[in-house]
Amino acid sequence: MQRMLSVLVDDKPGVLSRIGGLFYRRGYNITSLTVGQTEIPGKSRFTVTFEGDEAIAEQIRKQAQKLINVIKISEHTVKNSEIREYALIKVGFTEENKTEVYHLVDFYKAKIIDILDGAAIIEITEEEGRIDKLIERLSHYQILELVRTGKVAMFRGKKTIK
Amino acid sequence: MQRMLSVLVDDKPGVLSRIGGLFYRRGYNITSLTVGQTEIPGKSRFTVTFEGDEAIAEQIRKQAQKLINVIKISEHTVKNSEIREYALIKVGFTEENKTEVYHLVDFYKAKIIDILDGAAIIEITEEEGRIDKLIERLSHYQILELVRTGKVAMFRGKKTIK
């Protein structure tokens, strides 16, 4: 089962290495990670996704809470949170496929942000697996490159991770 | 100066810890990071932003290239790449401010994805510093929470990081 943690940390060198090390030592592979600034100056937020059951998630929460510069850890689920991911997909863009690519982009509420020298860059925001579905459809043409941000999540309502 | 590297890696435990350790040992602070899957099974892509001049960037490129499971490193600039970031912003949402919040969301081409118990979650995709501007405007109301994915980048045209 895919699990997702938000980790509020002090924005200090070494935090990344320590959090990475915690997963590594226990043999848990991170499937996606984002690290960015928050509404609080000097604090960053890690969003980590990984495969694991409740026992593994509990262990990671407990261990991570002990790390230097880690302030707070919260777990997100589809029930309590809005979960999103953003991706850029580059496809070969030709006279032959362009009508179909435009059609797919429309259908998946994606957007073409650049077209140059026979390649188009498409952006899409995830909602309910739409990135995977668009990638699958586009793979019939030529996917030159794909970059995904990794997931971010936010509790609904006034509840925050602080 | 803010610099941005894409790092193609084997999707193995330990890579995160090693890349984090490289920045830590040299005292370079990562300002944002995303790690996600690519178009190649078993390969992930790190996008790292950090402050530094050309000498620092050159050192990091050289050192990172030597790390186990690191396949390829590319540097992105606004001249050669499309650069994007995605954010979720939660604001207090009241009878008093809702007209203005809707107006700002429209103006910045953002989107309200959830409204619950007096809080609204707004999503925005970065283009030319629009996230910072929207945050600044919304800070006149009540920003409850902010999560940013960190930046991702893609070369324009058929050039890829591979």
PDB file of C-alpha atoms in Angstrom:
ATOM      1  CA  MET A   1       0.000   0.000   0.000  1.00  0.00           C
ATOM      2  CA  GLN A   2       1.277   3.431  -0.880  1.00  0.00           C
ATOM      3  CA  ARG A   3       1.647   5.696   2.156  1.00  0.00           C
ATOM      4  CA  MET A   4       2.309   9.402   2.343  1.00  0.00           C
ATOM      5  CA  LEU A   5       3.943  11.479   5.077  1.00  0.00           C
ATOM      6  CA  SER A   6       4.383  15.243   5.389  1.00  0.00           C
ATOM      7  CA  VAL A   7       7.417  16.168   7.468  1.00  0.00           C
ATOM      8  CA  LEU A   8       7.903  19.729   8.695  1.00  0.00           C
ATOM      9  CA  VAL A   9      11.612  20.456   9.233  1.00  0.00           C
ATOM     10  CA  ASP A  10      14.022  23.262   9.999  1.00  0.00           C
ATOM     11  CA  ASP A  11      15.561  24.405   6.746  1.00  0.00           C
ATOM     12  CA  LYS A  12      19.122  23.282   7.640  1.00  0.00           C
ATOM     13  CA  PRO A  13      21.786  21.369   5.706  1.00  0.00           C
ATOM     14  CA  GLY A  14      21.835  17.712   6.713  1.00  0.00           C
ATOM     15  CA  VAL A  15      18.105  17.145   7.078  1.00  0.00           C
ATOM     16  CA  LEU A  16      17.827  15.562   3.637  1.00  0.00           C
ATOM     17  CA  SER A  17      20.740  13.261   4.280  1.00  0.00           C
ATOM     18  CA  ARG A  18      19.305  12.179   7.655  1.00  0.00           C
ATOM     19  CA  ILE A  19      15.808  11.481   6.323  1.00  0.00           C
ATOM     20  CA  GLY A  20      17.237   9.651   3.292  1.00  0.00           C
ATOM     21  CA  GLY A  21      19.482   7.653   5.616  1.00  0.00           C
ATOM     22  CA  LEU A  22      16.573   6.599   7.811  1.00  0.00           C
ATOM     23  CA  PHE A  23      14.737   5.025   4.852  1.00  0.00           C
ATOM     24  CA  TYR A  24      17.952   3.513   3.478  1.00  0.00           C
ATOM     25  CA  ARG A  25      19.074   1.830   6.705  1.00  0.00           C
ATOM     26  CA  ARG A  26      15.692   0.175   7.099  1.00  0.00           C
ATOM     27  CA  GLY A  27      15.580  -0.853   3.438  1.00  0.00           C
ATOM     28  CA  TYR A  28      12.439   1.152   2.626  1.00  0.00           C
ATOM     29  CA  ASN A  29      12.431   2.636  -0.848  1.00  0.00           C
ATOM     30  CA  ILE A  30      10.997   6.119  -1.296  1.00  0.00           C
ATOM     31  CA  THR A  31       8.756   6.188  -4.390  1.00  0.00           C
ATOM     32  CA  SER A  32       8.500   9.976  -4.565  1.00  0.00           C
ATOM     33  CA  LEU A  33       9.745  12.959  -2.633  1.00  0.00           C
ATOM     34  CA  THR A  34       9.263  16.697  -2.749  1.00  0.00           C
ATOM     35  CA  VAL A  35      11.031  19.270  -0.608  1.00  0.00           C
ATOM     36  CA  GLY A  36      10.008  22.901  -0.682  1.00  0.00           C
ATOM     37  CA  GLN A  37       9.433  26.033   1.344  1.00  0.00           C
ATOM     38  CA  THR A  38       6.383  26.540   3.555  1.00  0.00           C
ATOM     39  CA  GLU A  39       4.401  29.487   4.903  1.00  0.00           C
ATOM     40  CA  ILE A  40       6.870  29.659   7.830  1.00  0.00           C
ATOM     41  CA  PRO A  41      10.247  31.292   7.112  1.00  0.00           C
ATOM     42  CA  GLY A  42      13.113  28.883   7.781  1.00  0.00           C
ATOM     43  CA  LYS A  43      10.908  25.771   7.688  1.00  0.00           C
ATOM     44  CA  SER A  44      10.692  23.320   4.786  1.00  0.00           C
ATOM     45  CA  ARG A  45       8.266  20.531   4.140  1.00  0.00           C
ATOM     46  CA  PHE A  46       9.115  17.058   2.891  1.00  0.00           C
ATOM     47  CA  THR A  47       6.371  14.990   1.299  1.00  0.00           C
ATOM     48  CA  VAL A  48       7.467  11.352   1.112  1.00  0.00           C
ATOM     49  CA  THR A  49       5.606   8.451  -0.489  1.00  0.00           C
ATOM     50  CA  PHE A  50       6.652   4.845   0.066  1.00  0.00           C
ATOM     51  CA  GLU A  51       5.244   1.328   0.000  1.00  0.00           C
ATOM     52  CA  GLY A  52       4.456  -0.117   3.405  1.00  0.00           C
ATOM     53  CA  ASP A  53       1.873  -1.381   5.870  1.00  0.00           C
ATOM     54  CA  GLU A  54       0.769   0.360   9.074  1.00  0.00           C
ATOM     55  CA  ALA A  55       3.612  -1.214  11.109  1.00  0.00           C
ATOM     56  CA  ILE A  56       6.266   0.154   8.737  1.00  0.00           C
ATOM     57  CA  ALA A  57       4.630   3.591   8.627  1.00  0.00           C
ATOM     58  CA  GLU A  58       4.488   3.675  12.427  1.00  0.00           C
ATOM     59  CA  GLN A  59       8.189   2.789  12.667  1.00  0.00           C
ATOM     60  CA  ILE A  60       9.155   5.491  10.175  1.00  0.00           C
ATOM     61  CA  ARG A  61       7.039   8.103  11.977  1.00  0.00           C
ATOM     62  CA  LYS A  62       8.639   7.233  15.324  1.00  0.00           C
ATOM     63  CA  GLN A  63      12.198   7.177  13.986  1.00  0.00           C
ATOM     64  CA  ALA A  64      11.808  10.347  11.927  1.00  0.00           C
ATOM     65  CA  GLN A  65      10.364  12.201  14.912  1.00  0.00           C
ATOM     66  CA  LYS A  66      13.676  11.614  16.745  1.00  0.00           C
ATOM     67  CA  LEU A  67      15.821  13.163  13.985  1.00  0.00           C
ATOM     68  CA  ILE A  68      17.473  16.525  14.527  1.00  0.00           C
ATOM     69  CA  ASN A  69      15.569  19.422  12.879  1.00  0.00           C
ATOM     70  CA  VAL A  70      12.396  17.359  12.363  1.00  0.00           C
ATOM     71  CA  ILE A  71       9.472  19.301  13.877  1.00  0.00           C
ATOM     72  CA  LYS A  72       6.273  17.444  12.995  1.00  0.00           C
ATOM     73  CA  ILE A  73       5.113  14.432  10.984  1.00  0.00           C
ATOM     74  CA  SER A  74       1.618  13.830   9.601  1.00  0.00           C
ATOM     75  CA  GLU A  75       0.168  11.021   7.508  1.00  0.00           C
ATOM     76  CA  HIS A  76      -2.146  11.741   4.585  1.00  0.00           C
ATOM     77  CA  THR A  77      -4.796   9.509   3.031  1.00  0.00           C
ATOM     78  CA  VAL A  78      -7.195  10.103   0.146  1.00  0.00           C
ATOM     79  CA  LYS A  79      -9.967  10.312   2.745  1.00  0.00           C
ATOM     80  CA  ASN A  80      -8.582  13.262   4.701  1.00  0.00           C
ATOM     81  CA  SER A  81      -6.441  15.088   2.129  1.00  0.00           C
ATOM     82  CA  GLU A  82      -6.216  16.584  -1.327  1.00  0.00           C
ATOM     83  CA  ILE A  83      -3.299  14.806  -3.027  1.00  0.00           C
ATOM     84  CA  ARG A  84      -1.739  16.118  -6.223  1.00  0.00           C
ATOM     85  CA  GLU A  85       1.221  15.574  -8.506  1.00  0.00           C
ATOM     86  CA  TYR A  86       2.467  17.617 -11.438  1.00  0.00           C
ATOM     87  CA  ALA A  87       4.276  16.288 -14.504  1.00  0.00           C
ATOM     88  CA  LEU A  88       5.917  17.438 -17.712  1.00  0.00           C
ATOM     89  CA  ILE A  89       5.781  14.999 -20.634  1.00  0.00           C
ATOM     90  CA  LYS A  90       7.722  15.535 -23.862  1.00  0.00           C
ATOM     91  CA  VAL A  91       6.361  13.824 -26.970  1.00  0.00           C
ATOM     92  CA  GLY A  92       7.364  13.727 -30.600  1.00  0.00           C
ATOM     93  CA  PHE A  93       4.957  16.133 -32.317  1.00  0.00           C
ATOM     94  CA  THR A  94       4.359  15.592 -36.027  1.00  0.00           C
ATOM     95  CA  GLU A  95       1.856  16.466 -38.732  1.00  0.00           C
ATOM     96  CA  GLU A  96       0.616  12.874 -38.390  1.00  0.00           C
ATOM     97  CA  ASN A  97      -0.027  12.787 -34.637  1.00  0.00           C
ATOM     98  CA  LYS A  98      -0.752  16.399 -33.735  1.00  0.00           C
ATOM     99  CA  THR A  99      -4.528  16.209 -34.001  1.00  0.00           C
ATOM    100  CA  GLU A 100      -4.602  13.184 -31.735  1.00  0.00           C
ATOM    101  CA  VAL A 101      -2.127  14.725 -29.247  1.00  0.00           C
ATOM    102  CA  TYR A 102      -4.267  17.883 -29.039  1.00  0.00           C
ATOM    103  CA  HIS A 103      -7.328  15.728 -28.476  1.00  0.00           C
ATOM    104  CA  LEU A 104      -5.682  13.773 -25.625  1.00  0.00           C
ATOM    105  CA  VAL A 105      -4.385  16.981 -24.026  1.00  0.00           C
ATOM    106  CA  ASP A 106      -7.922  18.402 -24.062  1.00  0.00           C
ATOM    107  CA  PHE A 107      -9.498  15.227 -22.759  1.00  0.00           C
ATOM    108  CA  TYR A 108      -7.086  14.957 -19.799  1.00  0.00           C
ATOM    109  CA  LYS A 109      -7.294  18.694 -19.031  1.00  0.00           C
ATOM    110  CA  ALA A 110      -3.570  18.923 -19.699  1.00  0.00           C
ATOM    111  CA  LYS A 111      -1.839  21.795 -21.516  1.00  0.00           C
ATOM    112  CA  ILE A 112       0.842  22.106 -24.174  1.00  0.00           C
ATOM    113  CA  ILE A 113       3.361  24.638 -22.832  1.00  0.00           C
ATOM    114  CA  ASP A 114       5.980  24.476 -25.597  1.00  0.00           C
ATOM    115  CA  ILE A 115       6.355  23.220 -29.158  1.00  0.00           C
ATOM    116  CA  LEU A 116       9.819  23.288 -30.773  1.00  0.00           C
ATOM    117  CA  ASP A 117      11.616  21.271 -33.457  1.00  0.00           C
ATOM    118  CA  GLY A 118       9.117  18.420 -33.562  1.00  0.00           C
ATOM    119  CA  ALA A 119       8.739  18.052 -29.794  1.00  0.00           C
ATOM    120  CA  ALA A 120       5.892  19.232 -27.558  1.00  0.00           C
ATOM    121  CA  ILE A 121       6.022  19.640 -23.781  1.00  0.00           C
ATOM    122  CA  ILE A 122       2.733  18.811 -22.052  1.00  0.00           C
ATOM    123  CA  GLU A 123       1.951  19.707 -18.441  1.00  0.00           C
ATOM    124  CA  ILE A 124      -0.634  17.880 -16.338  1.00  0.00           C
ATOM    125  CA  THR A 125      -1.763  18.001 -12.731  1.00  0.00           C
ATOM    126  CA  GLU A 126      -2.726  14.741 -11.142  1.00  0.00           C
ATOM    127  CA  GLU A 127      -6.180  14.009  -9.968  1.00  0.00           C
ATOM    128  CA  GLU A 128      -7.099  10.361  -9.478  1.00  0.00           C
ATOM    129  CA  GLY A 129      -4.387   8.772 -11.574  1.00  0.00           C
ATOM    130  CA  ARG A 130      -4.828  11.005 -14.610  1.00  0.00           C
ATOM    131  CA  ILE A 131      -1.058  11.338 -15.150  1.00  0.00           C
ATOM    132  CA  ASP A 132      -0.649   7.578 -15.541  1.00  0.00           C
ATOM    133  CA  LYS A 133      -3.601   7.388 -17.918  1.00  0.00           C
ATOM    134  CA  LEU A 134      -2.320  10.218 -20.120  1.00  0.00           C
ATOM    135  CA  ILE A 135       1.172   8.664 -20.209  1.00  0.00           C
ATOM    136  CA  GLU A 136      -0.361   5.356 -21.257  1.00  0.00           C
ATOM    137  CA  ARG A 137      -2.300   7.012 -24.075  1.00  0.00           C
ATOM    138  CA  LEU A 138       0.701   9.071 -25.223  1.00  0.00           C
ATOM    139  CA  SER A 139       2.988   6.033 -25.207  1.00  0.00           C
ATOM    140  CA  HIS A 140       1.379   5.029 -28.518  1.00  0.00           C
ATOM    141  CA  TYR A 141       3.255   7.972 -29.986  1.00  0.00           C
ATOM    142  CA  GLN A 142       6.797   8.755 -28.831  1.00  0.00           C
ATOM    143  CA  ILE A 143       7.428   9.796 -25.223  1.00  0.00           C
ATOM    144  CA  LEU A 144      10.855  11.429 -25.295  1.00  0.00           C
ATOM    145  CA  GLU A 145      11.020  12.413 -21.645  1.00  0.00           C
ATOM    146  CA  LEU A 146       8.959  12.508 -18.463  1.00  0.00           C
ATOM    147  CA  VAL A 147       9.519  14.362 -15.202  1.00  0.00           C
ATOM    148  CA  ARG A 148       7.123  14.121 -12.249  1.00  0.00           C
ATOM    149  CA  THR A 149       7.297  16.362  -9.195  1.00  0.00           C
ATOM    150  CA  GLY A 150       6.334  13.693  -6.728  1.00  0.00           C
ATOM    151  CA  LYS A 151       3.155  14.038  -4.713  1.00  0.00           C
ATOM    152  CA  VAL A 152       2.117  16.788  -2.323  1.00  0.00           C
ATOM    153  CA  ALA A 153      -0.853  16.678   0.049  1.00  0.00           C
ATOM    154  CA  MET A 154      -2.917  18.953   2.246  1.00  0.00           C
ATOM    155  CA  PHE A 155      -5.586  18.107   4.835  1.00  0.00           C
ATOM    156  CA  ARG A 156      -9.049  19.406   3.940  1.00  0.00           C
ATOM    157  CA  GLY A 157     -10.565  22.100   6.170  1.00  0.00           C
ATOM    158  CA  LYS A 158      -8.601  24.107   8.722  1.00  0.00           C
ATOM    159  CA  LYS A 159      -6.454  21.190   9.952  1.00  0.00           C
ATOM    160  CA  THR A 160      -2.761  21.645   9.065  1.00  0.00           C
ATOM    161  CA  ILE A 161       0.390  19.572   9.586  1.00  0.00           C
ATOM    162  CA  LYS A 162       1.695  21.963  12.264  1.00  0.00           C
TER     163      LYS A 162
ATOM    164  CA  MET B   1      22.266  32.792  -8.252  1.00  0.00           C
ATOM    165  CA  GLN B   2      19.761  29.962  -8.221  1.00  0.00           C
ATOM    166  CA  ARG B   3      20.942  26.912 -10.171  1.00  0.00           C
ATOM    167  CA  MET B   4      19.051  23.839 -11.217  1.00  0.00           C
ATOM    168  CA  LEU B   5      20.279  20.318 -11.951  1.00  0.00           C
ATOM    169  CA  SER B   6      18.425  17.274 -13.252  1.00  0.00           C
ATOM    170  CA  VAL B   7      20.019  14.022 -12.105  1.00  0.00           C
ATOM    171  CA  LEU B   8      19.013  10.712 -13.698  1.00  0.00           C
ATOM    172  CA  VAL B   9      19.574   7.843 -11.242  1.00  0.00           C
ATOM    173  CA  ASP B  10      18.934   4.148 -10.774  1.00  0.00           C
ATOM    174  CA  ASP B  11      15.887   3.768  -8.577  1.00  0.00           C
ATOM    175  CA  LYS B  12      17.787   2.158  -5.663  1.00  0.00           C
ATOM    176  CA  PRO B  13      17.727   2.767  -1.898  1.00  0.00           C
ATOM    177  CA  GLY B  14      20.644   4.906  -0.820  1.00  0.00           C
ATOM    178  CA  VAL B  15      20.741   7.316  -3.761  1.00  0.00           C
ATOM    179  CA  LEU B  16      18.840   9.996  -1.831  1.00  0.00           C
ATOM    180  CA  SER B  17      21.117   9.681   1.152  1.00  0.00           C
ATOM    181  CA  ARG B  18      24.233   9.911  -1.036  1.00  0.00           C
ATOM    182  CA  ILE B  19      23.048  12.976  -2.977  1.00  0.00           C
ATOM    183  CA  GLY B  20      21.890  14.669   0.232  1.00  0.00           C
ATOM    184  CA  GLY B  21      25.243  13.849   1.833  1.00  0.00           C
ATOM    185  CA  LEU B  22      27.183  15.385  -1.055  1.00  0.00           C
ATOM    186  CA  PHE B  23      25.451  18.754  -0.592  1.00  0.00           C
ATOM    187  CA  TYR B  24      25.694  18.524   3.196  1.00  0.00           C
ATOM    188  CA  ARG B  25      29.428  17.765   3.367  1.00  0.00           C
ATOM    189  CA  ARG B  26      30.189  20.735   1.150  1.00  0.00           C
ATOM    190  CA  GLY B  27      27.838  23.008   3.073  1.00  0.00           C
ATOM    191  CA  TYR B  28      25.576  23.737   0.099  1.00  0.00           C
ATOM    192  CA  ASN B  29      21.931  24.091   1.029  1.00  0.00           C
ATOM    193  CA  ILE B  30      19.324  22.623  -1.314  1.00  0.00           C
ATOM    194  CA  THR B  31      16.472  25.116  -1.795  1.00  0.00           C
ATOM    195  CA  SER B  32      14.097  22.661  -3.444  1.00  0.00           C
ATOM    196  CA  LEU B  33      14.111  19.040  -4.502  1.00  0.00           C
ATOM    197  CA  THR B  34      11.788  16.721  -6.358  1.00  0.00           C
ATOM    198  CA  VAL B  35      12.270  13.004  -6.919  1.00  0.00           C
ATOM    199  CA  GLY B  36       9.952  11.060  -9.174  1.00  0.00           C
ATOM    200  CA  GLN B  37       9.693   8.345 -11.787  1.00  0.00           C
ATOM    201  CA  THR B  38      10.729   8.842 -15.407  1.00  0.00           C
ATOM    202  CA  GLU B  39       9.798   7.362 -18.785  1.00  0.00           C
ATOM    203  CA  ILE B  40      12.429   4.644 -18.146  1.00  0.00           C
ATOM    204  CA  PRO B  41      11.404   1.803 -15.789  1.00  0.00           C
ATOM    205  CA  GLY B  42      13.759   1.595 -12.802  1.00  0.00           C
ATOM    206  CA  LYS B  43      15.151   5.107 -13.274  1.00  0.00           C
ATOM    207  CA  SER B  44      14.208   8.140 -11.194  1.00  0.00           C
ATOM    208  CA  ARG B  45      14.949  11.789 -11.744  1.00  0.00           C
ATOM    209  CA  PHE B  46      16.084  14.263  -9.102  1.00  0.00           C
ATOM    210  CA  THR B  47      15.582  17.956  -9.756  1.00  0.00           C
ATOM    211  CA  VAL B  48      17.702  19.972  -7.332  1.00  0.00           C
ATOM    212  CA  THR B  49      17.828  23.756  -6.940  1.00  0.00           C
ATOM    213  CA  PHE B  50      20.506  25.491  -4.877  1.00  0.00           C
ATOM    214  CA  GLU B  51      22.264  28.812  -4.565  1.00  0.00           C
ATOM    215  CA  GLY B  52      25.733  28.923  -6.116  1.00  0.00           C
ATOM    216  CA  ASP B  53      28.049  30.325  -8.762  1.00  0.00           C
ATOM    217  CA  GLU B  54      29.459  28.420 -11.748  1.00  0.00           C
ATOM    218  CA  ALA B  55      32.424  27.072  -9.723  1.00  0.00           C
ATOM    219  CA  ILE B  56      30.123  25.525  -7.121  1.00  0.00           C
ATOM    220  CA  ALA B  57      27.806  24.081  -9.764  1.00  0.00           C
ATOM    221  CA  GLU B  58      30.787  22.580 -11.589  1.00  0.00           C
ATOM    222  CA  GLN B  59      32.045  20.968  -8.365  1.00  0.00           C
ATOM    223  CA  ILE B  60      28.622  19.503  -7.600  1.00  0.00           C
ATOM    224  CA  ARG B  61      28.235  18.142 -11.142  1.00  0.00           C
ATOM    225  CA  LYS B  62      31.663  16.475 -10.972  1.00  0.00           C
ATOM    226  CA  GLN B  63      31.149  15.010  -7.498  1.00  0.00           C
ATOM    227  CA  ALA B  64      27.603  13.826  -8.192  1.00  0.00           C
ATOM    228  CA  GLN B  65      28.722  12.117 -11.407  1.00  0.00           C
ATOM    229  CA  LYS B  66      31.002   9.888  -9.318  1.00  0.00           C
ATOM    230  CA  LEU B  67      28.225   8.672  -7.007  1.00  0.00           C
ATOM    231  CA  ILE B  68      26.959   5.107  -7.269  1.00  0.00           C
ATOM    232  CA  ASN B  69      23.681   4.827  -9.260  1.00  0.00           C
ATOM    233  CA  VAL B  70      23.999   8.327 -10.745  1.00  0.00           C
ATOM    234  CA  ILE B  71      23.648   8.019 -14.530  1.00  0.00           C
ATOM    235  CA  LYS B  72      23.549  11.548 -15.953  1.00  0.00           C
ATOM    236  CA  ILE B  73      23.485  15.165 -14.805  1.00  0.00           C
ATOM    237  CA  SER B  74      22.198  18.173 -16.755  1.00  0.00           C
ATOM    238  CA  GLU B  75      21.945  21.833 -15.859  1.00  0.00           C
ATOM    239  CA  HIS B  76      18.838  23.850 -16.733  1.00  0.00           C
ATOM    240  CA  THR B  77      18.484  27.591 -17.276  1.00  0.00           C
ATOM    241  CA  VAL B  78      15.476  29.716 -18.153  1.00  0.00           C
ATOM    242  CA  LYS B  79      17.030  30.133 -21.613  1.00  0.00           C
ATOM    243  CA  ASN B  80      17.106  26.453 -22.561  1.00  0.00           C
ATOM    244  CA  SER B  81      14.301  24.954 -20.449  1.00  0.00           C
ATOM    245  CA  GLU B  82      10.696  25.151 -19.359  1.00  0.00           C
ATOM    246  CA  ILE B  83      10.800  25.424 -15.557  1.00  0.00           C
ATOM    247  CA  ARG B  84       7.715  24.876 -13.408  1.00  0.00           C
ATOM    248  CA  GLU B  85       6.644  24.482  -9.822  1.00  0.00           C
ATOM    249  CA  TYR B  86       3.290  23.504  -8.367  1.00  0.00           C
ATOM    250  CA  ALA B  87       1.859  24.631  -5.026  1.00  0.00           C
ATOM    251  CA  LEU B  88      -1.142  24.161  -2.758  1.00  0.00           C
ATOM    252  CA  ILE B  89      -2.106  27.155  -0.602  1.00  0.00           C
ATOM    253  CA  LYS B  90      -4.723  26.953   2.147  1.00  0.00           C
ATOM    254  CA  VAL B  91      -6.430  30.198   3.120  1.00  0.00           C
ATOM    255  CA  GLY B  92      -9.137  31.149   5.563  1.00  0.00           C
ATOM    256  CA  PHE B  93     -12.270  31.533   3.420  1.00  0.00           C
ATOM    257  CA  THR B  94     -15.022  33.751   4.794  1.00  0.00           C
ATOM    258  CA  GLU B  95     -18.081  35.684   3.622  1.00  0.00           C
ATOM    259  CA  GLU B  96     -15.921  38.798   3.916  1.00  0.00           C
ATOM    260  CA  ASN B  97     -12.944  37.733   1.792  1.00  0.00           C
ATOM    261  CA  LYS B  98     -14.418  35.217  -0.643  1.00  0.00           C
ATOM    262  CA  THR B  99     -15.094  37.639  -3.492  1.00  0.00           C
ATOM    263  CA  GLU B 100     -11.510  38.907  -3.324  1.00  0.00           C
ATOM    264  CA  VAL B 101     -10.050  35.394  -3.046  1.00  0.00           C
ATOM    265  CA  TYR B 102     -12.024  34.293  -6.132  1.00  0.00           C
ATOM    266  CA  HIS B 103     -10.773  37.379  -7.957  1.00  0.00           C
ATOM    267  CA  LEU B 104      -7.108  36.658  -7.105  1.00  0.00           C
ATOM    268  CA  VAL B 105      -7.486  32.999  -8.063  1.00  0.00           C
ATOM    269  CA  ASP B 106      -8.873  34.046 -11.453  1.00  0.00           C
ATOM    270  CA  PHE B 107      -6.222  36.682 -11.990  1.00  0.00           C
ATOM    271  CA  TYR B 108      -3.320  34.287 -11.266  1.00  0.00           C
ATOM    272  CA  LYS B 109      -4.904  31.442 -13.279  1.00  0.00           C
ATOM    273  CA  ALA B 110      -5.009  29.396 -10.099  1.00  0.00           C
ATOM    274  CA  LYS B 111      -7.867  27.091  -9.072  1.00  0.00           C
ATOM    275  CA  ILE B 112      -9.793  26.392  -5.872  1.00  0.00           C
ATOM    276  CA  ILE B 113      -9.802  22.602  -5.474  1.00  0.00           C
ATOM    277  CA  ASP B 114     -11.534  22.316  -2.097  1.00  0.00           C
ATOM    278  CA  ILE B 115     -13.619  24.430   0.281  1.00  0.00           C
ATOM    279  CA  LEU B 116     -14.421  23.034   3.731  1.00  0.00           C
ATOM    280  CA  ASP B 117     -15.163  24.508   7.178  1.00  0.00           C
ATOM    281  CA  GLY B 118     -13.982  28.005   6.363  1.00  0.00           C
ATOM    282  CA  ALA B 119     -10.786  26.975   4.556  1.00  0.00           C
ATOM    283  CA  ALA B 120     -10.097  26.888   0.821  1.00  0.00           C
ATOM    284  CA  ILE B 121      -7.275  24.985  -0.909  1.00  0.00           C
ATOM    285  CA  ILE B 122      -5.899  26.779  -3.967  1.00  0.00           C
ATOM    286  CA  GLU B 123      -3.631  25.151  -6.546  1.00  0.00           C
ATOM    287  CA  ILE B 124      -1.268  27.088  -8.804  1.00  0.00           C
ATOM    288  CA  THR B 125       1.396  26.194 -11.354  1.00  0.00           C
ATOM    289  CA  GLU B 126       4.417  28.418 -11.492  1.00  0.00           C
ATOM    290  CA  GLU B 127       5.283  30.474 -14.484  1.00  0.00           C
ATOM    291  CA  GLU B 128       7.638  33.409 -13.949  1.00  0.00           C
ATOM    292  CA  GLY B 129       7.276  33.795 -10.202  1.00  0.00           C
ATOM    293  CA  ARG B 130       3.477  33.712 -10.133  1.00  0.00           C
ATOM    294  CA  ILE B 131       3.408  31.499  -7.010  1.00  0.00           C
ATOM    295  CA  ASP B 132       5.331  34.083  -4.981  1.00  0.00           C
ATOM    296  CA  LYS B 133       3.090  36.896  -6.226  1.00  0.00           C
ATOM    297  CA  LEU B 134      -0.114  35.027  -5.386  1.00  0.00           C
ATOM    298  CA  ILE B 135       1.224  34.144  -1.916  1.00  0.00           C
ATOM    299  CA  GLU B 136       2.065  37.795  -1.330  1.00  0.00           C
ATOM    300  CA  ARG B 137      -1.438  38.879  -2.331  1.00  0.00           C
ATOM    301  CA  LEU B 138      -3.111  36.149  -0.262  1.00  0.00           C
ATOM    302  CA  SER B 139      -1.010  36.982   2.798  1.00  0.00           C
ATOM    303  CA  HIS B 140      -3.335  39.969   3.367  1.00  0.00           C
ATOM    304  CA  TYR B 141      -5.937  37.371   4.301  1.00  0.00           C
ATOM    305  CA  GLN B 142      -4.937  34.304   6.331  1.00  0.00           C
ATOM    306  CA  ILE B 143      -2.551  31.748   4.844  1.00  0.00           C
ATOM    307  CA  LEU B 144      -3.032  28.631   6.957  1.00  0.00           C
ATOM    308  CA  GLU B 145      -0.647  26.368   5.086  1.00  0.00           C
ATOM    309  CA  LEU B 146       1.555  26.202   2.005  1.00  0.00           C
ATOM    310  CA  VAL B 147       3.179  23.251   0.268  1.00  0.00           C
ATOM    311  CA  ARG B 148       5.344  23.617  -2.854  1.00  0.00           C
ATOM    312  CA  THR B 149       6.518  20.701  -4.973  1.00  0.00           C
ATOM    313  CA  GLY B 150       9.906  22.143  -5.746  1.00  0.00           C
ATOM    314  CA  LYS B 151      10.839  22.917  -9.322  1.00  0.00           C
ATOM    315  CA  VAL B 152      11.022  20.607 -12.312  1.00  0.00           C
ATOM    316  CA  ALA B 153      12.545  21.441 -15.692  1.00  0.00           C
ATOM    317  CA  MET B 154      12.676  20.137 -19.225  1.00  0.00           C
ATOM    318  CA  PHE B 155      14.849  21.227 -22.167  1.00  0.00           C
ATOM    319  CA  ARG B 156      12.864  22.658 -25.078  1.00  0.00           C
ATOM    320  CA  GLY B 157      12.865  20.742 -28.367  1.00  0.00           C
ATOM    321  CA  LYS B 158      14.056  17.145 -28.715  1.00  0.00           C
ATOM    322  CA  LYS B 159      17.049  17.456 -26.352  1.00  0.00           C
ATOM    323  CA  THR B 160      16.617  15.361 -23.191  1.00  0.00           C
ATOM    324  CA  ILE B 161      18.705  14.811 -20.056  1.00  0.00           C
ATOM    325  CA  LYS B 162      19.653  11.279 -21.143  1.00  0.00           C
TER     326      LYS B 162
END
